[in-house]
mmCIF file of C-alpha atoms in Angstrom:
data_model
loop_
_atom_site.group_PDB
_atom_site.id
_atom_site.type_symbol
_atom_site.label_atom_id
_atom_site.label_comp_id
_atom_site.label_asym_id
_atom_site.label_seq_id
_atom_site.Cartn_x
_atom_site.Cartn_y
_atom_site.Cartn_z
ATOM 1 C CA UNK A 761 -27.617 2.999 -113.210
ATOM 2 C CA UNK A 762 -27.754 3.108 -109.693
ATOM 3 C CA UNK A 763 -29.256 6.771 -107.998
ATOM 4 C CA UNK A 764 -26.854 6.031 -105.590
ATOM 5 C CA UNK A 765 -23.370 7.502 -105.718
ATOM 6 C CA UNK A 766 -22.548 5.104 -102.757
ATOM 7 C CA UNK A 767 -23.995 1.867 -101.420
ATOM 8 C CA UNK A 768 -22.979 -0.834 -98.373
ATOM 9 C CA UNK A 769 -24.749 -3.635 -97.479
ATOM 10 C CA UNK A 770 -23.789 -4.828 -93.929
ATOM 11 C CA UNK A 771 -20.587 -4.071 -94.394
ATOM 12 C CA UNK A 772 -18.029 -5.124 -91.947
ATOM 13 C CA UNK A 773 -14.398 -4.628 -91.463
ATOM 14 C CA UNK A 774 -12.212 -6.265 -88.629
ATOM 15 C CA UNK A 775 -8.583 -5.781 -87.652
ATOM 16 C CA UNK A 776 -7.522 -8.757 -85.740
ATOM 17 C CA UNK A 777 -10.427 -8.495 -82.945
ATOM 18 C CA UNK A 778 -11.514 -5.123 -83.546
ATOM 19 C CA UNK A 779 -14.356 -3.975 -85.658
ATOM 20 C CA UNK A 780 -13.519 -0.992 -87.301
ATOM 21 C CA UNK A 781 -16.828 -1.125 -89.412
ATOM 22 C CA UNK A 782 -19.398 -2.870 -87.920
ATOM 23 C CA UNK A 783 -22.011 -4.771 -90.228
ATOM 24 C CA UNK A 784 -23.239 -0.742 -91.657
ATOM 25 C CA UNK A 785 -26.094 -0.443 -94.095
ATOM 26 C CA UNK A 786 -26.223 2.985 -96.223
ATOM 27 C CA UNK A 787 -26.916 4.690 -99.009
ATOM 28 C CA UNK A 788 -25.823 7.978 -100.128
ATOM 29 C CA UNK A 789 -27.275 10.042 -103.473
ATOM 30 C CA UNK A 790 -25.372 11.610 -106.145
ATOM 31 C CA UNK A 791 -25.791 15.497 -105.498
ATOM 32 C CA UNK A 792 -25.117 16.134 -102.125
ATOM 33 C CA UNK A 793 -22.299 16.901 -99.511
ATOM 34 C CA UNK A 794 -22.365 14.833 -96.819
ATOM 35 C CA UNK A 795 -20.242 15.295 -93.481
ATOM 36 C CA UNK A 796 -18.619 11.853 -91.875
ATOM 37 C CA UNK A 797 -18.316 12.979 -88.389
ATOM 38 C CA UNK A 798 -17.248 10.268 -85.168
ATOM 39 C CA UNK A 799 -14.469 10.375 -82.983
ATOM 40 C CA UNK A 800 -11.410 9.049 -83.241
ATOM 41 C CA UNK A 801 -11.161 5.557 -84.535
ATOM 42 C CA UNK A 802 -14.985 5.472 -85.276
ATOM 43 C CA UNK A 803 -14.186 4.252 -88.334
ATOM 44 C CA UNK A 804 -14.194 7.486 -90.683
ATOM 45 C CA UNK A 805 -10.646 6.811 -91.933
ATOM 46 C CA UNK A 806 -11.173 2.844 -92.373
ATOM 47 C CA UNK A 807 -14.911 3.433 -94.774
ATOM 48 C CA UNK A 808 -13.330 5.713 -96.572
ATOM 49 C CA UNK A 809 -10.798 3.180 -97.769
ATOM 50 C CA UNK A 810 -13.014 0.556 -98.334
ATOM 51 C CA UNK A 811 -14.674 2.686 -101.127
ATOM 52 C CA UNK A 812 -11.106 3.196 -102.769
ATOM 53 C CA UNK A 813 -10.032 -0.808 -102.491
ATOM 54 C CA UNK A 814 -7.255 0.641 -99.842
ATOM 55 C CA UNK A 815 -9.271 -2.266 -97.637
ATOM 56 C CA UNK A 816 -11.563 -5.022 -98.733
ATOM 57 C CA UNK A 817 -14.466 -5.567 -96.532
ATOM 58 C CA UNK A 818 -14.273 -8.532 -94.143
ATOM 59 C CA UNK A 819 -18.001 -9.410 -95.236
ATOM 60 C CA UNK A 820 -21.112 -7.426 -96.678
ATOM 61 C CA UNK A 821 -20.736 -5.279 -99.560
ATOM 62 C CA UNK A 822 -19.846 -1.613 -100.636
ATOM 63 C CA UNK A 823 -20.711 -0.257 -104.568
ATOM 64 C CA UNK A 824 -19.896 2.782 -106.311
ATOM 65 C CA UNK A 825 -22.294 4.075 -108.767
ATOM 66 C CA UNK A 826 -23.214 0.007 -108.465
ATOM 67 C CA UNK A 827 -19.770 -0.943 -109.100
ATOM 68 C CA UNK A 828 -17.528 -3.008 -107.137
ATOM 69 C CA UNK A 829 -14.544 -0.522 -105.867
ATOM 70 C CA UNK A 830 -11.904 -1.383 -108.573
ATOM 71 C CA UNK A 831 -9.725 0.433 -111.615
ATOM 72 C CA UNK A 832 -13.361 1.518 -112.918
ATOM 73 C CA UNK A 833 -14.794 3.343 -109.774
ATOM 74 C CA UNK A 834 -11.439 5.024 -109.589
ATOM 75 C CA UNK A 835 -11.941 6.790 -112.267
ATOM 76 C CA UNK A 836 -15.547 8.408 -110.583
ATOM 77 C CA UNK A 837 -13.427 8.759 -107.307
ATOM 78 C CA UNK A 838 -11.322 11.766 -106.256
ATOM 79 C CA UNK A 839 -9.694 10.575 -102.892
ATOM 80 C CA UNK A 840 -7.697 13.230 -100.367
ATOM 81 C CA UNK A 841 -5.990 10.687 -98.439
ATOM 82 C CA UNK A 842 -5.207 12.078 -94.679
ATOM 83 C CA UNK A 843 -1.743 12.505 -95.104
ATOM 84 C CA UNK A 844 0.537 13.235 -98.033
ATOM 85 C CA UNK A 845 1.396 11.320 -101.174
ATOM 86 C CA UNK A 846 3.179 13.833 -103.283
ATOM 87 C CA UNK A 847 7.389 14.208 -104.025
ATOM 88 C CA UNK A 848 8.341 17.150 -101.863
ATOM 89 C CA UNK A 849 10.970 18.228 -104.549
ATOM 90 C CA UNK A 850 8.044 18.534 -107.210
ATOM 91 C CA UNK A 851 7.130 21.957 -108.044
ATOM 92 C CA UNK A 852 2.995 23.151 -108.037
ATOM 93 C CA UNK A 853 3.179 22.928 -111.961
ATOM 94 C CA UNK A 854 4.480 19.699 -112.468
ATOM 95 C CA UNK A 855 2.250 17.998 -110.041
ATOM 96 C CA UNK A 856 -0.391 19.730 -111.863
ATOM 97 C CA UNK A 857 0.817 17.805 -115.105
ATOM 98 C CA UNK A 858 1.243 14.513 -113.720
ATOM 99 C CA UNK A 859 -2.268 14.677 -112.693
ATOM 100 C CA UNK A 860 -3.305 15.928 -115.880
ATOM 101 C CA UNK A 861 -1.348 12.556 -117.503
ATOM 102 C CA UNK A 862 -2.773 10.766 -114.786
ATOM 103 C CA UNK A 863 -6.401 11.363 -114.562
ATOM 104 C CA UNK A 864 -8.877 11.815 -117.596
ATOM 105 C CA UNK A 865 -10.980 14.212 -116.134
ATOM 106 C CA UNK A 866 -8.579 16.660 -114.700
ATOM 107 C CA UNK A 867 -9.398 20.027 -115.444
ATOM 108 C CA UNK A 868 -5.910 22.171 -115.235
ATOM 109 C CA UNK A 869 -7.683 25.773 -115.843
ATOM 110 C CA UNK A 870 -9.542 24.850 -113.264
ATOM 111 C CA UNK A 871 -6.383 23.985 -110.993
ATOM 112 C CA UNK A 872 -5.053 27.181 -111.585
ATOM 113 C CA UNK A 873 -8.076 29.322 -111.215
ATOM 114 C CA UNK A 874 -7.973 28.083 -107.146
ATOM 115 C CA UNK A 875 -4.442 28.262 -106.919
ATOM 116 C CA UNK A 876 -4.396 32.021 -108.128
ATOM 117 C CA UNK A 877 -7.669 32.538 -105.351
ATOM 118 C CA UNK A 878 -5.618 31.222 -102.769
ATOM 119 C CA UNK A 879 -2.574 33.257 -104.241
ATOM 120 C CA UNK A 880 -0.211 29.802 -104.366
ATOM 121 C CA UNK A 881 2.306 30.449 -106.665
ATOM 122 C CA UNK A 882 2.606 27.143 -109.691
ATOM 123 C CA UNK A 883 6.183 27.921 -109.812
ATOM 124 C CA UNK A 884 6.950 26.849 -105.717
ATOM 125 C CA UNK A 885 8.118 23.402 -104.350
ATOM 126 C CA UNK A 886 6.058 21.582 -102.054
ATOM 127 C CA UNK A 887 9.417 21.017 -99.798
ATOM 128 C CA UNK A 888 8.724 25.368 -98.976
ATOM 129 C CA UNK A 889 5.739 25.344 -98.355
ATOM 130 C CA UNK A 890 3.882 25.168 -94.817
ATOM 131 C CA UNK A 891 1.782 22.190 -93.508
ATOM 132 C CA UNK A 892 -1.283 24.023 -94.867
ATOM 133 C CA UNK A 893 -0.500 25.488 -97.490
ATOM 134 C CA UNK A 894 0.768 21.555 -98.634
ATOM 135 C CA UNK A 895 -2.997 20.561 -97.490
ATOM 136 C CA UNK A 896 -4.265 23.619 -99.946
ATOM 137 C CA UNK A 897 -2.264 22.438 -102.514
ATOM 138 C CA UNK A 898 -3.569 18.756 -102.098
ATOM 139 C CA UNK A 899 -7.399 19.486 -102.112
ATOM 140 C CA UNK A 900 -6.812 22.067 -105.186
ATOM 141 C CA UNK A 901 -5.314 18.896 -106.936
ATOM 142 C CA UNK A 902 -8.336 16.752 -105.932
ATOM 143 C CA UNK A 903 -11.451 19.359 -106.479
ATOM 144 C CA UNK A 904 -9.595 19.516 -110.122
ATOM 145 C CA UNK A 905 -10.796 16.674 -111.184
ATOM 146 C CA UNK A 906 -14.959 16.091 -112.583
ATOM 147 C CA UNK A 907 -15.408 13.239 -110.136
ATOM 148 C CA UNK A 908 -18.586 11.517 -109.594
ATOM 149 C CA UNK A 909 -17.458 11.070 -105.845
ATOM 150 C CA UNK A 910 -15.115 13.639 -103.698
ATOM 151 C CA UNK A 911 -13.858 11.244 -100.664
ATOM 152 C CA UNK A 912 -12.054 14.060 -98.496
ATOM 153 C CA UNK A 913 -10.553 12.687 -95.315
ATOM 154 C CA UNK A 914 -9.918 15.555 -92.659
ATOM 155 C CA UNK A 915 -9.369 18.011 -95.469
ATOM 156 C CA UNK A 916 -8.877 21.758 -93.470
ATOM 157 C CA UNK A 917 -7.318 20.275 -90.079
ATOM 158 C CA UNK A 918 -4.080 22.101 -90.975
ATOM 159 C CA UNK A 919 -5.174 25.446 -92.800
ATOM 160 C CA UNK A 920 -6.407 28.658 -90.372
ATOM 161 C CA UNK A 921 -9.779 29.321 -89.767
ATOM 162 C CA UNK A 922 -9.746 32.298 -92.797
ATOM 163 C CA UNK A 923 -8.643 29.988 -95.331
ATOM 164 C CA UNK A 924 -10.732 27.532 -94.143
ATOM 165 C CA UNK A 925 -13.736 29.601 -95.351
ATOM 166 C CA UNK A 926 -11.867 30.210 -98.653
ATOM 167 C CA UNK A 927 -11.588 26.628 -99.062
ATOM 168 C CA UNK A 928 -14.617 25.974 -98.540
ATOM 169 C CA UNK A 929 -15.888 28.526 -100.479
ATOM 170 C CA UNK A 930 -13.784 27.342 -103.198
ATOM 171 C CA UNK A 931 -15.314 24.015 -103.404
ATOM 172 C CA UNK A 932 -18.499 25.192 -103.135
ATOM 173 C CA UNK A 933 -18.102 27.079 -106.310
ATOM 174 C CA UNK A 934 -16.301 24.222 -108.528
ATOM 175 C CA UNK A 935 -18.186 21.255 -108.154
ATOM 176 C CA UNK A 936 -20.710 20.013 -110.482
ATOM 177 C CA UNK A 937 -23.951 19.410 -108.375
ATOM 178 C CA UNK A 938 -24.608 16.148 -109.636
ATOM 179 C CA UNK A 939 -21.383 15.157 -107.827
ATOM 180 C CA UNK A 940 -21.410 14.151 -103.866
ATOM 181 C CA UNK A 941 -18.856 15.226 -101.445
ATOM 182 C CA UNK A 942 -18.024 13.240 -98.279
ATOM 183 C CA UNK A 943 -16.024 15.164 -95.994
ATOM 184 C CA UNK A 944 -14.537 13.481 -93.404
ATOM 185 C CA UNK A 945 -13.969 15.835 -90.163
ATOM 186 C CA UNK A 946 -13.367 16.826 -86.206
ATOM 187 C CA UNK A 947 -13.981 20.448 -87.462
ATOM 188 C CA UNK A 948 -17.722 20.075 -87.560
ATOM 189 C CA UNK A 949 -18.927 24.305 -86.697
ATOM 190 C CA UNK A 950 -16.739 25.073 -89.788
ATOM 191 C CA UNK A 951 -17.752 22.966 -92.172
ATOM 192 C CA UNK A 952 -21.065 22.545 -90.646
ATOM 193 C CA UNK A 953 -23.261 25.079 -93.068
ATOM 194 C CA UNK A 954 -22.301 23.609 -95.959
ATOM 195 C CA UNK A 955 -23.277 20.134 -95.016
ATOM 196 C CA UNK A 956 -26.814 18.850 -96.587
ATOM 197 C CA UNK A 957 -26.425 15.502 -95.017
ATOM 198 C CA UNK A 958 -24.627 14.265 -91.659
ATOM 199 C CA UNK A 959 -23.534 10.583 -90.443
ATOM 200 C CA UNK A 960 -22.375 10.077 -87.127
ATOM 201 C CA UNK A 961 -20.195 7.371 -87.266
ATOM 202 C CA UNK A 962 -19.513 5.258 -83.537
ATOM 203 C CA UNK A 963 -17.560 2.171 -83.120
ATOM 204 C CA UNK A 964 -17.901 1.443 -86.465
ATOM 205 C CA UNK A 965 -22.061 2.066 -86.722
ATOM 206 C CA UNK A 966 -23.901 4.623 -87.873
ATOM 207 C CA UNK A 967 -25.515 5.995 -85.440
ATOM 208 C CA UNK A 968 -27.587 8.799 -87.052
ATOM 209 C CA UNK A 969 -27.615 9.754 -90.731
ATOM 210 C CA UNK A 970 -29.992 12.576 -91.071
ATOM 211 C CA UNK A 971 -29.917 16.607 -93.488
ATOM 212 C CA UNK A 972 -28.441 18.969 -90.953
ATOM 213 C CA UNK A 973 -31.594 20.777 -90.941
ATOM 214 C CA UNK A 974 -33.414 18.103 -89.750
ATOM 215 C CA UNK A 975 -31.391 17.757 -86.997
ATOM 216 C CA UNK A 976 -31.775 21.614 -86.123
ATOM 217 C CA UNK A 977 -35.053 21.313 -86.847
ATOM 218 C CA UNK A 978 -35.949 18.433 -84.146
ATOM 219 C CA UNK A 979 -33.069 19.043 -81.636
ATOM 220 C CA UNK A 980 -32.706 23.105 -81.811
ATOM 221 C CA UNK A 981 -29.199 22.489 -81.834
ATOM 222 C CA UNK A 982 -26.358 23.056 -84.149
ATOM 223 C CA UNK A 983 -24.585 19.101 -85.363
ATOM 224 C CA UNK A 984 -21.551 20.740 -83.382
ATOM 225 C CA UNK A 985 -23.484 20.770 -80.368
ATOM 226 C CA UNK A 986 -25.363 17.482 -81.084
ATOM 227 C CA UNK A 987 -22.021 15.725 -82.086
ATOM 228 C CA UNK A 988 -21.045 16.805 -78.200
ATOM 229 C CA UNK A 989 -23.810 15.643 -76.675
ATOM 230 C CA UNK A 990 -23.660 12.309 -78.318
ATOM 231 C CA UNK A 991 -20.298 11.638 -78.103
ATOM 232 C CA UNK A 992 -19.458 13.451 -74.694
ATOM 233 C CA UNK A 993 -17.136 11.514 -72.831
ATOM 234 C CA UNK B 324 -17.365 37.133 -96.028
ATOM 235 C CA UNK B 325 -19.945 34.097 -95.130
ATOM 236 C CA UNK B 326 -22.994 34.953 -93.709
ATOM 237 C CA UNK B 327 -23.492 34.485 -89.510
ATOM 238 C CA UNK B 328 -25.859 31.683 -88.995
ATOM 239 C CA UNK B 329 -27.155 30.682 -85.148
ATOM 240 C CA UNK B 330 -26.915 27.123 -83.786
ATOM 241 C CA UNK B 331 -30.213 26.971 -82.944
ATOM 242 C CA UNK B 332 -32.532 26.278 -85.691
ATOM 243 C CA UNK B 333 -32.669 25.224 -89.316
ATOM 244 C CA UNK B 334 -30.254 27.128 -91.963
ATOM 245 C CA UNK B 335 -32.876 26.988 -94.591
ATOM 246 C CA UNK B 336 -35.145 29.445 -92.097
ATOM 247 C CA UNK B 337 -32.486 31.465 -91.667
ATOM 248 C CA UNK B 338 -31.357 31.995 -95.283
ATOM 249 C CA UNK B 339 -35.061 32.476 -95.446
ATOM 250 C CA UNK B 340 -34.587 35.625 -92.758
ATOM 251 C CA UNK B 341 -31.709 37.180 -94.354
ATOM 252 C CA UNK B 342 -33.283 37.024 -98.168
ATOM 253 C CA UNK B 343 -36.699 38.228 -96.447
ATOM 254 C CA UNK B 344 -34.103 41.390 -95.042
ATOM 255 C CA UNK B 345 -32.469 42.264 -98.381
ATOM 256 C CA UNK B 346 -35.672 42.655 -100.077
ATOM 257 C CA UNK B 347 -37.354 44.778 -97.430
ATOM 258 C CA UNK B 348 -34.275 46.507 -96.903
ATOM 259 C CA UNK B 349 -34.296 47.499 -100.557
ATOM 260 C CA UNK B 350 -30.585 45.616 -101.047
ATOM 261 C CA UNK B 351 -32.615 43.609 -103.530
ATOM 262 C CA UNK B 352 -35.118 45.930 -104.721
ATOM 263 C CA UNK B 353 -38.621 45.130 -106.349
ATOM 264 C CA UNK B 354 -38.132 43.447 -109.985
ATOM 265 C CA UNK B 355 -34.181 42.650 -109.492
ATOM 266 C CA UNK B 356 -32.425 39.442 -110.916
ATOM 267 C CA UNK B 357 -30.967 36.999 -108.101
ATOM 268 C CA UNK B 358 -27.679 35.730 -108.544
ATOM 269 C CA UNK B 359 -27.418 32.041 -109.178
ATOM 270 C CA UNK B 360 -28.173 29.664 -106.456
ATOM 271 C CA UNK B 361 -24.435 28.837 -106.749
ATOM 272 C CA UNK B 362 -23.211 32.174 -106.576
ATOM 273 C CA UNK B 363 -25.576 32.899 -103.412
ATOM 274 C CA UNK B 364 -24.342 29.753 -102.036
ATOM 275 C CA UNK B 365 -21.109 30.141 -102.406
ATOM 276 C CA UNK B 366 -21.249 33.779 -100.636
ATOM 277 C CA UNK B 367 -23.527 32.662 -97.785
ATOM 278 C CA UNK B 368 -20.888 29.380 -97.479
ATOM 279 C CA UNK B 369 -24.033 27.030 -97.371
ATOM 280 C CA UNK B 370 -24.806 24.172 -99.544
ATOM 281 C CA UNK B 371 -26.368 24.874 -102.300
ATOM 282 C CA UNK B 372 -29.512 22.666 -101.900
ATOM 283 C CA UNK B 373 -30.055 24.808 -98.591
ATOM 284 C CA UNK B 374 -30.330 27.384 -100.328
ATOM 285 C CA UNK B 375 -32.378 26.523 -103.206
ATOM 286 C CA UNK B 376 -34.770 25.043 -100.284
ATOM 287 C CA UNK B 377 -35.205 28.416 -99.249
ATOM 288 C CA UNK B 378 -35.565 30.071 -102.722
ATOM 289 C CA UNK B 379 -38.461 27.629 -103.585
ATOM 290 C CA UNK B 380 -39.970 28.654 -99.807
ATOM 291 C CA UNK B 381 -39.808 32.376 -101.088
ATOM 292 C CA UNK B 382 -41.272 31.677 -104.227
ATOM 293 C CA UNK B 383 -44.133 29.432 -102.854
ATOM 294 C CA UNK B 384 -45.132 32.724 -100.790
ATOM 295 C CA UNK B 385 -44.731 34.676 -103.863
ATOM 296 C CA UNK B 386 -41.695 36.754 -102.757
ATOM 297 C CA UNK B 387 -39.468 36.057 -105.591
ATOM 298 C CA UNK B 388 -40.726 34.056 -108.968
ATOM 299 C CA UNK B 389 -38.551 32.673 -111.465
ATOM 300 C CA UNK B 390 -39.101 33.139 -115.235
ATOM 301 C CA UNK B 391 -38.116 30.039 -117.310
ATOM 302 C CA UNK B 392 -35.127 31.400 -119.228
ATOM 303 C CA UNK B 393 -33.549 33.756 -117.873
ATOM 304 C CA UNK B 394 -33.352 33.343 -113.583
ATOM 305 C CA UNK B 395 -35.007 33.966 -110.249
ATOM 306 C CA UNK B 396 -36.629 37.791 -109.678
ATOM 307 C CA UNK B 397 -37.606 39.673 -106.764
ATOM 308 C CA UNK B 398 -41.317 40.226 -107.246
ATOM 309 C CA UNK B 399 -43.036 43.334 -108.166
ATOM 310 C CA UNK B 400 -45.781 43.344 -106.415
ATOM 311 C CA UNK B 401 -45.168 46.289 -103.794
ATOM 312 C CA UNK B 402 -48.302 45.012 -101.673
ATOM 313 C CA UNK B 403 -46.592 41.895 -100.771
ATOM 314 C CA UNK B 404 -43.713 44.205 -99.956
ATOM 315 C CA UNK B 405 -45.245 46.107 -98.161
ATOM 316 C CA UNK B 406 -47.067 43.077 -95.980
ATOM 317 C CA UNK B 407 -43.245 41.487 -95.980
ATOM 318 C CA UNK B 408 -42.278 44.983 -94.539
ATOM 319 C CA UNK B 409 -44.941 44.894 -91.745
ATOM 320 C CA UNK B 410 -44.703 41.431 -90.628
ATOM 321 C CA UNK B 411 -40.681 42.068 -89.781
ATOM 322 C CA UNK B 412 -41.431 45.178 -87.939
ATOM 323 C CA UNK B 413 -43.843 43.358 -85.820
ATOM 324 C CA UNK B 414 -41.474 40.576 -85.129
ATOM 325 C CA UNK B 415 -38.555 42.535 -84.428
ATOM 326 C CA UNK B 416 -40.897 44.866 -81.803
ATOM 327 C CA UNK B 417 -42.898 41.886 -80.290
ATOM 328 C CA UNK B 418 -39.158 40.272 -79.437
ATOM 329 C CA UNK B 419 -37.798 43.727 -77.929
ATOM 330 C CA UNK B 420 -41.101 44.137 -76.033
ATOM 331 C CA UNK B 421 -40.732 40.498 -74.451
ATOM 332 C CA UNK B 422 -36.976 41.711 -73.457
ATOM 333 C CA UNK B 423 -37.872 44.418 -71.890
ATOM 334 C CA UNK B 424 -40.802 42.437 -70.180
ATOM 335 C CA UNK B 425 -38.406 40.503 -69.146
ATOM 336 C CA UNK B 426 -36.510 43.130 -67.750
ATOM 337 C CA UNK B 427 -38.873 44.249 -65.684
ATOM 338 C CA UNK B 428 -39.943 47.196 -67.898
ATOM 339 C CA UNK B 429 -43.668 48.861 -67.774
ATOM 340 C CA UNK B 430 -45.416 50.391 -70.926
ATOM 341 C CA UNK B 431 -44.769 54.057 -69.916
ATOM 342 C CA UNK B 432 -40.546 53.181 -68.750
ATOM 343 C CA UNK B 433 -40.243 51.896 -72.763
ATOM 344 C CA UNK B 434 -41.870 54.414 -74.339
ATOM 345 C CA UNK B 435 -40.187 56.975 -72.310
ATOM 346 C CA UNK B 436 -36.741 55.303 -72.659
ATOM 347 C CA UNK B 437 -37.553 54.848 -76.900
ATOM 348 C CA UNK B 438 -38.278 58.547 -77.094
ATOM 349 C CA UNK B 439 -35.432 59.507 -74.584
ATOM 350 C CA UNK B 440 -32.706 56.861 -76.839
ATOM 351 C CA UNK B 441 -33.831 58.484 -79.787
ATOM 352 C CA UNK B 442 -33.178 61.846 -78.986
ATOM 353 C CA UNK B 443 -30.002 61.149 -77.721
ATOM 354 C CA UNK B 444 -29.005 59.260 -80.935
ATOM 355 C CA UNK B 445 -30.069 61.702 -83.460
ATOM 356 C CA UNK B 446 -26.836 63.687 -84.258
ATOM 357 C CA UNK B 447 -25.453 60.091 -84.926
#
């Protein structure tokens, strides 16, 4: 098997005349988290979908675990779209089962382990709850299952900056470390610490894919401060 | 509570700094087990490969070792301690010196000013 968790091969995908993803080459290992940062419509949203089959590339080619997205990679990919999916009347608990029905490797001790740490009560509908608690709620669901990939598109826009480092703490202690995270994100000072790897994404290219440390190490900057500089307007 | 990194240079070095503190400090006296790297991780919020990068950078200079069963130790070597100890407290001065160089401060104005903070700080 492949050593890497994600793979595309001048991989291109147009809307009409645009080029949302623009003939990009990468690879990304298993066992790492890995921050997708651009601006808006770089393309973060569009790649992302491309590894779940939500797109098929216009040309080039894109493997998971050297699959061809499809029912099997879904099974090694746990997606948190950017907006919601669920039934608003559903309550915590029975989401928590139809996930458990629904995906093989969901782990529901582990789902309510990180709902107690957040203190979200299994017993609440999602139509009572705030926009970030919902977005809690969501990425609980997803970090539940064993995945071999984590695609997380802008997961802690909505939550407060205190949860945020719950969150993230949260993740950090459930997954298994042979997994990879991408995290999709504007929020880059955050999340930026628990990054190993960075891509900055522009106009559909990659225009650096580097560990964060390397780029503190050349630059003496932070990525928050690089991602400025490179994408200052 | 995650730990306060600055922008300005590599995480690993600064996980490095903090570890380098705890054991000089005595927060992680001579002989103790470290945590996990995933438990330290997850309290310093920073990935976990980081950190390990700056375990094995400890361990190459003989700060901590790791015994095959059973985890990662602070050594026991007080010497190295002891060296650990010195090389801070020469940093740390050698930065406040430049400050105060900086400043505009002569020899005699920071000694007197050391002695004079001191004094004043005492029934703190």
């Amino acid at each position: 098997m492949s050593n890497y968790i994600l793979e595309c091969k001048d991989l291109t995908k147009t809307f009409g005349r645009v080029k949302a993803i623009d003939n990009v080459t990468l690879s990304i290992p298993q066992g790492c988290i890995v921050g997708l940062l651009g601006p808006n419509a770089s393309g973060k949203t569009t790649l992302i979908k491309l590894c779940n089959e939500l797109l098929t590339p216009t040309s080039g080619e894109i493997y998971i675990a050297g699959l061809k997205p499809g029912v099997e990679t879904k099974k090694l990919v746990s997606y948190l779209p950017e907006r919601t999916y669920l039934n608003d009347w559903m309550k915590v608990a029975d989401i928590i089962n139809f996930f458990s029905d629904f995906y093989a490797d969901f782990n529901k001790e582990k789902a309510y382990d990180m709902l107690k740490r957040l203190n979200l009560n299994p017993g609440d509908r999602l139509k009572t709850m705030s926009k970030g608690t919902k977005e809690k709620i969501q990425l609980i669901l997803v970090m539940s299952r064993e995945a071999r990939l984590y695609l997380l598109d802008e997961p802690i826009g909505g939550v407060d900056p205190a949860a945020r480092d719950y969150i993230l703490q949260t993740i950090l202690g459930n997954y298994d470390q042979s997994a990879t995270i991408i995290i999709s994100t504007h929020l880059i000072s955050d999340i930026e610490t628990i990054l190993e790897h960075v891509i900055f994404l522009k106009e559909g290219r990659v225009v650096l894919y580097k560990t964060v440390d390397e780029i503190r190490e050349e630059s003496g900057k932070s990525v928050d401060s690089l991602f400025r500089e490179v994408f200052k307007c | 509570m995650p730990w306060e990194f600055r922008s300005d240079c590599p995480i690993y070095a600064q996980l490095i700094e903090k570890i380098e503190q705890k054991i000089c400090s005595g927060v992680y006296p001579p002989g103790t087990k470290l945590p996990p790297v995933r438990d330290l991780a997850q309290e310093a919020a920073v990935n976990p490969n980081t950190m390990q990068r700056a375990l094995a950078r400890l361990e190459d200079v003989g700060l901590l070792y790791t015994h095959r069963t059973s985890g990662r130790f602070v050594t026991e070597d007080t010497d190295l301690i002891r060296q650990l100890k010195n090389r801070l407290v020469q940093e740390h001065i050698r930065d406040f010196l430049e400050k105060m160089r900086q400043l505009g401060f002569g020899r005699e104005e920071i000694l007197a000013a050391i002695s004079r903070i001191m004094e004043e700080s005492k029934d703190e």
